[in-house]
XYZ file of C-alpha atoms in Angstrom:
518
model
C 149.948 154.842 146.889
C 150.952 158.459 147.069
C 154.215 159.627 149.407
C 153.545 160.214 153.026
C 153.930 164.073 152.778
C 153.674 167.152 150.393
C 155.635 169.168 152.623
C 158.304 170.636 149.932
C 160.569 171.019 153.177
C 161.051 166.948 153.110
C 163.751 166.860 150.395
C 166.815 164.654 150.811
C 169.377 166.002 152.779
C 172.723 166.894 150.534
C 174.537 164.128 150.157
C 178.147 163.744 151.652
C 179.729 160.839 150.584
C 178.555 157.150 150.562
C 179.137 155.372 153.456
C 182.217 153.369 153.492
C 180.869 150.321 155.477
C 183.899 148.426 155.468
C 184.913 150.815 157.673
C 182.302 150.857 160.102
C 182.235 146.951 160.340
C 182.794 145.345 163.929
C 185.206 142.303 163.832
C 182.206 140.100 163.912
C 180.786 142.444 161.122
C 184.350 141.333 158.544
C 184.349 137.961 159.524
C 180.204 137.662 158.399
C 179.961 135.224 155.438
C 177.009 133.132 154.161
C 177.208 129.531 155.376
C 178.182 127.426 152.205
C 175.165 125.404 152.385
C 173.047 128.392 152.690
C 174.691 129.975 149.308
C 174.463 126.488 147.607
C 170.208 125.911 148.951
C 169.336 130.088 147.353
C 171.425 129.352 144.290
C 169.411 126.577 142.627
C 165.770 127.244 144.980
C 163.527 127.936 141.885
C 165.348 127.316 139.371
C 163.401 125.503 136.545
C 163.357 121.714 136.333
C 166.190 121.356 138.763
C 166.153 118.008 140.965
C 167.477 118.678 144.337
C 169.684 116.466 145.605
C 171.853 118.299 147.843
C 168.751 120.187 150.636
C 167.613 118.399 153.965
C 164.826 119.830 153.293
C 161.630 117.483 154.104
C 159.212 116.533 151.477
C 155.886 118.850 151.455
C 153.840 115.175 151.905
C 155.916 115.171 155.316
C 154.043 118.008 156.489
C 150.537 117.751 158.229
C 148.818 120.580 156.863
C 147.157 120.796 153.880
C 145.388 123.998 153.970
C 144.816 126.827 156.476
C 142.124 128.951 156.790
C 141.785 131.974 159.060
C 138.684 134.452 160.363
C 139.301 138.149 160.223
C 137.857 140.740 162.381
C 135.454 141.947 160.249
C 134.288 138.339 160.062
C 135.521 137.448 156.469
C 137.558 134.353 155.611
C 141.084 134.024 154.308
C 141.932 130.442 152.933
C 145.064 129.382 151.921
C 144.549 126.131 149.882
C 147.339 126.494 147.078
C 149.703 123.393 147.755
C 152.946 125.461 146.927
C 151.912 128.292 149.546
C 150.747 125.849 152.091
C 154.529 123.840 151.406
C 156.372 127.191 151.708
C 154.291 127.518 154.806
C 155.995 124.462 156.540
C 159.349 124.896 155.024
C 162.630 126.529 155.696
C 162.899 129.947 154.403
C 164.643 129.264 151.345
C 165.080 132.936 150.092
C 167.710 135.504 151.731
C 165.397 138.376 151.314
C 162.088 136.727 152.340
C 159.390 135.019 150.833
C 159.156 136.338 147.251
C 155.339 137.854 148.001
C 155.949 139.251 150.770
C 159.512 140.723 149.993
C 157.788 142.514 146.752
C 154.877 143.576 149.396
C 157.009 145.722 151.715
C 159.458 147.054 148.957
C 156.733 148.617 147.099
C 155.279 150.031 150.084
C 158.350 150.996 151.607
C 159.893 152.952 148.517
C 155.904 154.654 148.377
C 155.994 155.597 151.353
C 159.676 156.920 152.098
C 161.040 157.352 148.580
C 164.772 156.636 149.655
C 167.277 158.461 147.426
C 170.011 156.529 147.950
C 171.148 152.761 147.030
C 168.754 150.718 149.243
C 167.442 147.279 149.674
C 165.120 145.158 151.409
C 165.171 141.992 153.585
C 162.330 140.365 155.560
C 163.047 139.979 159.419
C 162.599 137.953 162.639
C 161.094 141.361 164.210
C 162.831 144.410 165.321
C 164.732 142.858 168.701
C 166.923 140.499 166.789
C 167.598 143.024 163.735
C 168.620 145.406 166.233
C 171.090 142.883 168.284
C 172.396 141.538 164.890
C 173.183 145.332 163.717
C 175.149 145.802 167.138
C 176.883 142.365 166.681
C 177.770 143.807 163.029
C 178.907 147.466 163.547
C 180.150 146.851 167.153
C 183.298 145.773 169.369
C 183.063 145.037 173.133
C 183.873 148.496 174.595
C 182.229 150.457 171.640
C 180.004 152.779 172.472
C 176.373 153.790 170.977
C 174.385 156.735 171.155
C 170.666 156.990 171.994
C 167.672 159.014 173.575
C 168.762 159.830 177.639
C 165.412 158.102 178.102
C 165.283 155.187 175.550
C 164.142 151.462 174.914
C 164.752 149.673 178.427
C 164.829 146.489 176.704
C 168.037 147.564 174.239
C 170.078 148.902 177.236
C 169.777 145.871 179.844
C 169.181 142.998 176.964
C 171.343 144.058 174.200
C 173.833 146.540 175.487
C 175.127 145.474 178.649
C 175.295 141.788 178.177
C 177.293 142.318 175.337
C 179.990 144.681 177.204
C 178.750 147.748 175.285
C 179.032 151.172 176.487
C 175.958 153.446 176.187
C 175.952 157.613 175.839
C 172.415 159.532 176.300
C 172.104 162.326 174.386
C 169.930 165.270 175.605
C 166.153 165.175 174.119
C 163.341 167.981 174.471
C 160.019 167.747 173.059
C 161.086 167.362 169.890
C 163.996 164.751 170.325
C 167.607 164.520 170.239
C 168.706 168.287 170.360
C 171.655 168.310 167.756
C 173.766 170.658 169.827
C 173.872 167.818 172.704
C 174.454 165.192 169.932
C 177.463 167.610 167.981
C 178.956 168.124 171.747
C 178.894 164.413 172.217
C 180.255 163.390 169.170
C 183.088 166.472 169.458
C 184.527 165.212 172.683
C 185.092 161.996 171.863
C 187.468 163.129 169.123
C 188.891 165.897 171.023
C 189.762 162.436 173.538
C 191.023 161.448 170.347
C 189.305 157.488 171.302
C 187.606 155.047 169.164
C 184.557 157.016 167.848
C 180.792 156.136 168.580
C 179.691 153.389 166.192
C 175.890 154.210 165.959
C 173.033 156.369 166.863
C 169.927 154.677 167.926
C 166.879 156.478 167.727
C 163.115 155.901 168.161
C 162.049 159.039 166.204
C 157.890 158.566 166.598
C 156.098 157.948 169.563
C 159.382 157.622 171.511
C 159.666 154.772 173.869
C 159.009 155.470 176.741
C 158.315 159.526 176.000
C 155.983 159.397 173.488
C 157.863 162.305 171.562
C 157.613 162.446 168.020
C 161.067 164.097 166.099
C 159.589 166.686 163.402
C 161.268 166.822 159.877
C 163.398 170.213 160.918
C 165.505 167.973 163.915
C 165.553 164.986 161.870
C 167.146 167.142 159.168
C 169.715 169.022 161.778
C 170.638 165.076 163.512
C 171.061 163.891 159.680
C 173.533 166.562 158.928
C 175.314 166.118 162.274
C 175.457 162.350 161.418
C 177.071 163.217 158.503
C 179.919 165.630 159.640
C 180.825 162.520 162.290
C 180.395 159.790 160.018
C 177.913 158.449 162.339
C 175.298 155.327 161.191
C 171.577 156.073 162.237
C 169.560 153.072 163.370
C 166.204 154.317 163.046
C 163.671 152.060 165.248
C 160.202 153.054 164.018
C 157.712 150.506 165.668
C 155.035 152.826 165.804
C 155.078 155.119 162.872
C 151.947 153.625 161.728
C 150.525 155.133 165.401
C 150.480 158.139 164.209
C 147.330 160.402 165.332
C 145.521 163.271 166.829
C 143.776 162.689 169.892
C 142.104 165.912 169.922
C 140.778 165.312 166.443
C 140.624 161.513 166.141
C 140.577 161.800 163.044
C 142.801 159.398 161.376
C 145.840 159.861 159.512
C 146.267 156.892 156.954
C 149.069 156.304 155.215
C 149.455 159.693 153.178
C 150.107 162.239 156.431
C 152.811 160.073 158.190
C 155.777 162.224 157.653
C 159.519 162.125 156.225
C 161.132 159.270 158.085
C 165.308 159.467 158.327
C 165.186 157.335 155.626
C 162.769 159.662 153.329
C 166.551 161.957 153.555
C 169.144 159.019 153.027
C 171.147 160.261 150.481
C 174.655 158.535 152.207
C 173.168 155.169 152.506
C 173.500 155.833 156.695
C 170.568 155.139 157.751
C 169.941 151.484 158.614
C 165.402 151.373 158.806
C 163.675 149.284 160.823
C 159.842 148.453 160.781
C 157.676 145.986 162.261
C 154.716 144.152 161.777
C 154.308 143.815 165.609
C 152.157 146.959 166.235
C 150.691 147.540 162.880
C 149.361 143.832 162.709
C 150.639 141.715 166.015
C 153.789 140.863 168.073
C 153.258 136.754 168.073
C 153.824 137.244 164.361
C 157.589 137.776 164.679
C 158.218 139.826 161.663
C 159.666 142.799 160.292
C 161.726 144.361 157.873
C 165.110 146.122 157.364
C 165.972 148.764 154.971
C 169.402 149.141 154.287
C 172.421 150.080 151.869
C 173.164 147.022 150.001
C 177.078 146.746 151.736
C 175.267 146.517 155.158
C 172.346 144.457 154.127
C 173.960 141.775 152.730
C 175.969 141.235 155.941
C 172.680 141.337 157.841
C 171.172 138.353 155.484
C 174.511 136.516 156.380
C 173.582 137.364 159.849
C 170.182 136.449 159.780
C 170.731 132.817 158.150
C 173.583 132.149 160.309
C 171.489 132.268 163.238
C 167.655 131.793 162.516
C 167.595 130.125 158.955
C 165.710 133.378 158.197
C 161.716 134.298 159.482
C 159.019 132.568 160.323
C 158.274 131.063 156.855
C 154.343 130.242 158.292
C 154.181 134.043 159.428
C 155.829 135.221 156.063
C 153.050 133.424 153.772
C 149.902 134.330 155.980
C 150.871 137.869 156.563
C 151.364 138.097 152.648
C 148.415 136.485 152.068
C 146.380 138.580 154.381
C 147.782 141.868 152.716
C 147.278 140.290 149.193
C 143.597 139.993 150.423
C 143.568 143.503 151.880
C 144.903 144.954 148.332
C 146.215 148.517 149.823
C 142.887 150.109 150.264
C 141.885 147.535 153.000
C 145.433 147.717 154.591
C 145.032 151.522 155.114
C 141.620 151.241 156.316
C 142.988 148.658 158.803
C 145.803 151.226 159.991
C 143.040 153.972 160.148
C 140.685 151.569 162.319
C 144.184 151.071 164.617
C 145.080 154.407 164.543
C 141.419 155.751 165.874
C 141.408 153.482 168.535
C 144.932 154.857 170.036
C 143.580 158.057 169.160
C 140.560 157.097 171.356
C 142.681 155.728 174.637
C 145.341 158.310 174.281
C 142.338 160.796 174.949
C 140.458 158.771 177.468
C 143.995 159.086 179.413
C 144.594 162.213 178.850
C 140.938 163.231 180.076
C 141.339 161.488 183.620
C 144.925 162.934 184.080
C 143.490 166.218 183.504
C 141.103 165.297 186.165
C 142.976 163.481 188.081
C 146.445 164.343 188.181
C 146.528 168.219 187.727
C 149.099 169.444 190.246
C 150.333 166.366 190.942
C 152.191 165.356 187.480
C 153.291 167.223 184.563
C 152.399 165.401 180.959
C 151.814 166.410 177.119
C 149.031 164.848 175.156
C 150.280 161.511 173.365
C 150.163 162.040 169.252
C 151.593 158.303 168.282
C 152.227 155.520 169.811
C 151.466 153.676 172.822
C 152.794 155.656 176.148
C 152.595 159.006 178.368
C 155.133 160.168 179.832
C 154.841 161.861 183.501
C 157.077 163.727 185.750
C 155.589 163.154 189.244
C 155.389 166.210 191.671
C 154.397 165.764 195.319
C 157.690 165.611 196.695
C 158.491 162.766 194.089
C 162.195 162.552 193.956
C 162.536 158.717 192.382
C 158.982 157.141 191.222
C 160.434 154.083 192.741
C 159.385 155.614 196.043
C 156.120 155.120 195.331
C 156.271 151.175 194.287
C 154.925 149.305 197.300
C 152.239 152.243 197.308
C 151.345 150.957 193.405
C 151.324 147.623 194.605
C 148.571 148.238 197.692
C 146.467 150.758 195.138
C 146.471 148.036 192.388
C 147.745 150.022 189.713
C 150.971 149.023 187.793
C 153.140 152.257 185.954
C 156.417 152.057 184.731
C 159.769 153.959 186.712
C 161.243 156.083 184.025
C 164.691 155.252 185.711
C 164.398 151.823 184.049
C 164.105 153.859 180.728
C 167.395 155.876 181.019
C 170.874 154.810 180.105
C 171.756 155.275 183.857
C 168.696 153.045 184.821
C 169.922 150.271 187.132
C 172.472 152.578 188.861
C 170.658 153.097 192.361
C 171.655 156.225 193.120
C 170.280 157.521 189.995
C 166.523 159.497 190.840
C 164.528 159.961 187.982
C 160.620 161.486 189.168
C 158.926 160.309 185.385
C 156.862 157.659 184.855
C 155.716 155.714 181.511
C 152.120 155.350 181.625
C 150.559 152.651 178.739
C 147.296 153.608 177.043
C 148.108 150.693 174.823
C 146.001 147.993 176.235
C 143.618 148.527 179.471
C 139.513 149.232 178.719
C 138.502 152.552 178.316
C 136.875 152.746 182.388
C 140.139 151.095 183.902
C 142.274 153.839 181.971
C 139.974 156.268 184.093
C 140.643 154.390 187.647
C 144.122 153.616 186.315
C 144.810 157.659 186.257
C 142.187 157.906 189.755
C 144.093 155.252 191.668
C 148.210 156.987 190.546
C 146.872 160.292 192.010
C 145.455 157.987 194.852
C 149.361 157.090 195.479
C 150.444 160.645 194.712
C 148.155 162.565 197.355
C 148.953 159.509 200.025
C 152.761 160.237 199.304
C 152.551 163.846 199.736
C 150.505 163.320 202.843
C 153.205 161.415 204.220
C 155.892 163.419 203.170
C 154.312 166.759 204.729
C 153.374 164.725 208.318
C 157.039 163.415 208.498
C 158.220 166.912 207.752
C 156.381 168.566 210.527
C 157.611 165.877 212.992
C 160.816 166.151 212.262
C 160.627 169.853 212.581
C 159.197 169.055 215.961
C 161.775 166.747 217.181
C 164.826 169.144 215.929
C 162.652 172.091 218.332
C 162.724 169.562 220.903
C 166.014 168.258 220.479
C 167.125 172.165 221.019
C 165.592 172.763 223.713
C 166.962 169.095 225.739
C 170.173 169.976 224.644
C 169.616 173.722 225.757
C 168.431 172.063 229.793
C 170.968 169.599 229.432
C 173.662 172.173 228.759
C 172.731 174.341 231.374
C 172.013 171.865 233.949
C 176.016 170.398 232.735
C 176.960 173.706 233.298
C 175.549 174.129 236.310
C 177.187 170.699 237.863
C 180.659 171.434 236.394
C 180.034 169.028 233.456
C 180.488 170.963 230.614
C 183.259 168.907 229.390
C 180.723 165.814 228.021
C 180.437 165.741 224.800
C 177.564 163.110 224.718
C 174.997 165.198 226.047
C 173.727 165.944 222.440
C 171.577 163.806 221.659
C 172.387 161.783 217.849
C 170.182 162.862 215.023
C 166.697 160.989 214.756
C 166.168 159.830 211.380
C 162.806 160.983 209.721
C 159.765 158.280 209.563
C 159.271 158.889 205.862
C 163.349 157.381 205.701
C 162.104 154.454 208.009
C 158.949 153.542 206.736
C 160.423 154.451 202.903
C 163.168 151.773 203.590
C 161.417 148.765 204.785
C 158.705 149.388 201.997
C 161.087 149.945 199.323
C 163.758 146.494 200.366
C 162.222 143.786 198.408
C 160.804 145.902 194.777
C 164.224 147.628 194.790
C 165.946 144.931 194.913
C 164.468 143.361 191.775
C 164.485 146.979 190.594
C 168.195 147.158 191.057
C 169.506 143.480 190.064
C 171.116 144.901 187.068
C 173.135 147.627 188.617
C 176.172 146.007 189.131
C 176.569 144.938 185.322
C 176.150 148.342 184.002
C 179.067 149.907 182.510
C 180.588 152.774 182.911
C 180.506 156.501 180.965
C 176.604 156.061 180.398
């Protein structure tokens, strides 16, 4: 396998110095050991003619499968007979880095594909969501703060973040990403406040969720060097860098034209990779990998076996087996099949919001992963406005105020909404798009009617108050001060209320929690 780009631009950055994790370790992250049991289990697993008394580890004739077989898509068989494979199936995962196979199977590819410079290692995950909390739990205090997108993973912020007493900064993005002069500004104030410094920067640098924005090599380059000057640790998220494409085109891009990764320019050992099997092969799976310097990664193994006894040992040998099958011609023709069919959708939507939604949204074409991203016109101030109308037109979109670090504050508008392409057939991405500008034009209507009526009940209201002044005047009763009538409230802030009471609330559930400075 060749490296993702030729681009001579996509050179490691210049390195700094080597990250010092030891001091970029939470408390949790020092006290981190591997259970004694654990180090005892790996030390003698494999070892040659060893007889293990010391494992609760149940016999493989305790187990009641004795092979597996599986159907692909393209209608061939995969059978996994081998007694050892169909053992390690049902067994703990006895290996800190992952089952051997599969271990070897993402290192190669990962070091073809990103090349990292500096001192990095491997280990086999339980998916991104728990290598993302156990990173936090490492690096991170109560009270610490991380950086991220303004509009980032929902899921991170109200799961991860605020449960654990974290404190969340957005940094300004564009349609490139991050811009480095909002993330230098950020970073510069807190040590002109002279407080505890942020402890990481979380970014999701292809097909942003929920934006869809893909960072180019240029920013990724500025951020790095920014990173460096601050010290700062770079968690780079990458669930869909295999959903990488050109929906104008649809012409696929493999393996070979993904692009330099934050990784690809790791010369400090800062950057702390995460992929995942989820979208590339599928979510019930539960797998991923880290990529790490060795200092960090060893504290996320103790991490990982503290609290999981390591992956899915069943998803760990099928998955290898599958790719073992695939050799790495059939897995890139499997990422080129996935990566037309986005392609596909992402157009289909694109199409119908062109038809549909011109003048009443403002988007960009999708190039990776799943989403679109829409700021709503039409008078639009907060898409929750529009919620209850969603609900009657049948159609189900995503508020982008979820997606920002100031999400469950109420009083926070936010007119974008994330639209999926991910899933839905290719006709109900077409009434999808018809049935949102159904909601759109209705809301506008509205807005426009209650605008002219109030216009017409201030005129009125002028001219009562105009009779009812003279005819005070007139009987010596100037000195009321209740003849003006009170202010009527519109009929869009009537009718808006009682709609929005019961999805707002759910919406909102959250808002007390949040903390502060996001």
């Amino acid at each position: 396998m060749t490296a993702t780009t030729d681009d001579p631009e996509a050179s490691p950055c210049q390195r700094v110095a080597a990250v010092d994790y030891t001091q970029h370790f939470g408390q949790e992250g020092h006290a981190r050991k591997l259970a004694s049991l654990r180090v005892l289990l790996s030390a003698f697993t494999g070892v040659p003619g060893i007889i293990g008394l010391h494992g609760g580890l149940p016999p493989a004739d305790a187990f009641p499968f004795t092979e597996m077989s599986f159907t692909l898509r393209d209608g061939t068989k995969m059978q996994i007979s081998d007694p050892a494979q169909v053992a390690a199936a049902q067994q703990y995962s006895v290996t800190l880095r992952g089952y051997p196979a599969l271990y070897e199977w993402v290192k190669k590819h990962t070091w073809a594909l990103h090349s990292p410079p500096a001192d990095h290692d491997i280990v086999v995950t339980s998916g991104s969501n728990h290598t993302i909390e156990m990173i936090m739990s490492l690096l991170m205090d109560k009270g610490d703060t991380i950086l991220c997108e303004s509009y980032t993973y929902p899921h991170m912020i109200e799961s991860l973040v605020i449960p654990k007493g974290f404190r969340v900064q957005g940094i300004e993005t564009d349609g490139e990403g991050i811009i480095p002069g909002a993330l230098s500004k950020a970073l510069e104030q807190h040590t002109a406040q002279g407080g505890k410094p942020p402890r990481l920067l979380y970014t999701v640098p292809v097909g942003q969720n929920p934006t869809g924005v893909v960072t180019p090599l240029h920013r990724r380059q500025q951020i790095y060097a920014v990173c460096q000057k601050h010290d700062l640790v770079i968690l780079e998220d990458d669930p869909y860098f295999y959903l990488q494409f050109s929906a104008s085109s649809m012409a696929p891009r493999g393996l070979h034209n993904l692009g330099a990764s934050y990784l690809s320019l790791d010369t400090d050992g800062r950057v702390i990779r995460l992929d995942s099997f989820s979208k590339v092969l599928a979510p019930g799976l539960r797998l991923g990998w880290a990529t790490a310097a060795p200092a960090l990664l060893e504290k996320l193994i103790f991490h990982l076996h503290g609290s999981t006894l390591g992956p899915c040992a069943l998803s760990q040998v099928v998955v290898a087996s599958l790719l073992q099958q695939w050799g790495e011609q059939g897995f890139e023709q499997h990422v080129k099949d996935m990566q037309q069919g986005y392609a596909r959708r992402a157009h289909i939507l694109h199409t119908a919001a062109e038809e549909h939604l011109t003048g009443l949204a403002e988007w960009q074409e999708p190039q990776a992963g799943m989403f679109a991203w829409l700021k709503l016109s039409g008078g639009i101030k907060d898409a929750d406005e529009i919620l209850d109308k969603l609900k009657e037109e049948k159609v189900v979109v995503v508020p982008g105020r979820i997606a920002h670090c100031e999400g469950p504050r109420p009083n926070f508008a936010c007119p974008y909404i994330r639209v999926s392409f991910a899933s839905a057939t290719d006709a109900d991405l077409v009434e999808g798009i018809r049935r949102l500008a159904t909601v759109i034009t209705k809301f506008e209507e509205e807005s426009s009617a209650s605008h002219a009526n109030g216009v017409a009940h201030s005129n009125g209201d002028a001219r009562t108050h105009v009779a009812a002044s003279n005819s005070n005047t007139e009987h010596g009763n100037t000195e009321n001060g209740n003849s003006k009538p009170s202010k009527d409230r519109s009929v869009q802030e009537v009718v808006h209320d009682n709609e929005q009471m019961s999805l707002n609330d759910a919406v909102h559930t959250a808002a007390d929690s949040q903390p502060e400075g996001c």
